[in-house]
Amino acid sequence: MLQTDHFIRFEKVGTVTGTDRGLLAEVESEQLRVDLVSDDVVRVKMSRGGVFDESPTFAVCVDPMAGPVEFALARDEERVTLTTSAMVVSLWLAPFRLDVHRTDGSAVVETAADEQGRYWAYATLNDTFTVRRRCRQEDAVFGLGEKSGRHNRKGRDFTMWNTDVLSPDAAGEFTAGKAEGDPRGDRTSVEFDPFYVTIPFFYHQTYPAGSMAASFMDNGYRGEYEFSAHDEYRVTFRGGQWTEYIFAGPDMPQILTRYTALTGRTQLPPLWSLGYHQCRWFDYTEDAVEALGRRHRDDEIPCDALWLDIDYMDGYRVFTWDTEKFPDAPGMLERLSDQGFKVITIIDPGVKWDPGYAVFDEGVERDVFCRTAGGDTYIGQVWPGNTAFPDFVTEEAREWWGGLNAKHVQSGIAGIWNDMNEPATGSIAPDGMRFGRGEFAHERYRNQYALLMAMGTTQGLQDAMPELRTFILSRAGFAGIQRYAANWMGDNLSRWDHLWLSIAMGSGFGVSGQAFVGADVGGFAGSSDPELFTRWMQYGVLTPFCRNHSMIGNVDQYAWAFGPVVEDIVRDAIRLRYRLMPYIYSAFVRASLTGEPVQRPMVFDHQYDGTVRDIDDQYLFGTDLLVAPVTEAGTTSRQVHLPDGDWYDWHSAELHRGRSFVVASTPMDRIPVYARGGAVIPMWETAPASTDGFHPDAIELHVFVPHSDGAHTSRLVEDDGLTTASVDGAAWRTTFTLTRSGSQVTVAAQVEGDGYPQFRREVFHLVVHGAQPTAVDLGDVSVAPGPQAGGATFVLPVAAEDFTATFHV
Ligand code: GLC
């Protein structure tokens, strides 16, 4: 961590003037600007050389000051305050301090003082700056996106620097000098830092009150977040300016909504991207890929997408095919498409340095590659050997790249897999790579490289195919990456601790705005084994992005690779994912509208329950399913914490009261899953081979009768799953309100939207859990139970219309 004791602290505040959004103050030789974004969000900016950087990164995608805000400015001898309905921002004048409190007096941020009583509101030295804030040892910290270790970040320090974790070249700097036995000295440990993605956004939870505040530093330079000290935290960036959004909270979902209003929300994904994905780094031929597709169909393993890693290319040249191995790629893509498979190919940013190769020549001609300080094309070492890197900071490079991707997709590819975009440069140091036609140093944009790559790719796809939703999977990223791409967690290991790591990491992503995430299921490096693979698949099918991926040279990790017993279990697991597709998809629609995660740490929905804050080996999948993966070999049972509410054991239908711990048995064919009492979980009746063209005539509504009186909301969104028409209303969006009052349970459905041409559904099958009603009243009509699903099923002949169904328990 950086030594900052010798930094120059800012202490002297000069003239303070009111502005239409807040205030402007002279602080030492710089300007401090405090702008109110809304009642509960404030932005703080400090100039450098008297000048403000008005667009520090590409993370914020809206004008933060577009909305109205009401506030009052007041001043006395000691301070100037800005007061809204939710918070008070205090600029203390002598010495300089900046604090934010809620109107009830509770702290949002408070400047820390050192042992000599000197305040560290802002200190700087040679472009680096640091801020220090008060906290308490027992507080908690969440967020920062893709970080290793426990999801409560308190007690540890983190670096923000997009890193190809398993590469000794890239990671060496971070493993060097670590004490013997320090897990952070080991790239494969579940404590290693930094990772591939940088999201400088975190929550600070006060103990025991449970309230949360948050901070987003709009800065792409290398940053350090230090939470290891007991009584303060420090945030330091090695360049750029102090531009910070401070969120008063106090609720985590509210903060996340505000944060994603600024940085964008997870795009509505195509439905097929929520299916099961089969990927492997392997030297496939065309026939082998087709055989792989056939095997999934023959073995009845539902699967939507087959992925091609670097070996499909001609000598690792992006946007080419190895025509010896793939003599008829268009034909292969068409035949796979006929069987309901989408194909996704890897596209790395590195373009082989190879005069005569069209993409390279075009890049040189258009002058869209990154340069060195001297003006050369920067060359790194990646798969193809010497490689040039598109300068995504320029619009020209993004446009060019977007066009190449669009052509590639139009040839029959469904989506794009962006890897090595930290960017990884192998054995060549990355620092020489400059951006903006040589204008900007590497540090300024490194962390945003993948964001800009995904931005260009998405734009290219949208320009060429405006009616289609896009799908990009990215390894690296920055705040805002959710607008363009899903993230996978990079090169994990086929190890139990890495299975666990992906739970906490997925949750970290989720509360940091990125809802579309998943780890390589089964593990990437090292060989999986039957038990680990089984447990990982059982859990992986209940994560937002579900892709089996492994490294070349490992044992096979296909669904059938570990024999028929494992295959049967795995098939059941994947089928469960497909049957839950309406529920999962509806959770994604919600993420695209509000920013809320699909994979949610317990603390997100239960932040005032002190028991849950450190639980990171279980999570909520959507709002209504609680998943407790098996994270160790030989596990026959595990402890599960059930938070507030009623919880139905998914497997046994047993009802548990929340705020309790239960011991769940974990036979090999299942992991613990619970459904929330009061939920209406929409499911497909059967698992199709893929989502392709699947528009069923019935959807099951699994109703979990709550133990006590109350009302619960659930959602179902039905649309074509492919086009952007849904966003403009071509969908049926149903809100279910389940109300229990004594022995009466009512499910009221309210439908909005204009519908879509492929809609085929004619009925809902109401499946009641926790009661055995003899009839359901649909309006005035009494419906008797039908034979489906063991008897407690009622066929409701309603398509896209409001209804009220009532029954007695
Ligand atoms: C990187 C990726 C991995 C991929 C491999 C070969 O290690 O993270 O997913 O399989 O490169 O392209």
Coordinates of C-alpha atoms and ligand atoms in Angstrom, one line a residue, residues 281 309-310 346 383 417 419-420 475 488 491 520 524 547 549, ligand 1:
W281 CA -10.6 -24.2 -24.7
D309 CA -12.1 -20.5 -28.0
I310 CA -9.0 -19.2 -29.7
I346 CA -13.8 -15.5 -28.6
W383 CA -1.6 -15.7 -28.2
W417 CA -16.7 -13.3 -26.0
D419 CA -11.0 -12.0 -23.2
M420 CA -7.6 -10.7 -22.4
R475 CA -13.4 -10.8 -18.6
W488 CA -17.4 -14.1 -16.1
D491 CA -9.5 -18.2 -14.8
D520 CA -16.5 -21.0 -15.1
F524 CA -11.1 -23.6 -15.5
R547 CA -21.3 -21.6 -18.5
H549 CA -15.7 -23.9 -19.3
Ligands
GLC1 C1 -7.8 -17.0 -21.0 C2 -9.3 -17.0 -20.7 C3 -9.9 -18.4 -20.8 C4 -9.6 -18.9 -22.2 C5 -8.1 -18.9 -22.5 C6 -7.8 -19.2 -24.0 O1 -7.1 -17.7 -20.1 O2 -9.6 -16.5 -19.4 O3 -11.2 -18.4 -20.6 O4 -10.1 -20.2 -22.4 O5 -7.6 -17.6 -22.3 O6 -8.4 -18.3 -24.8

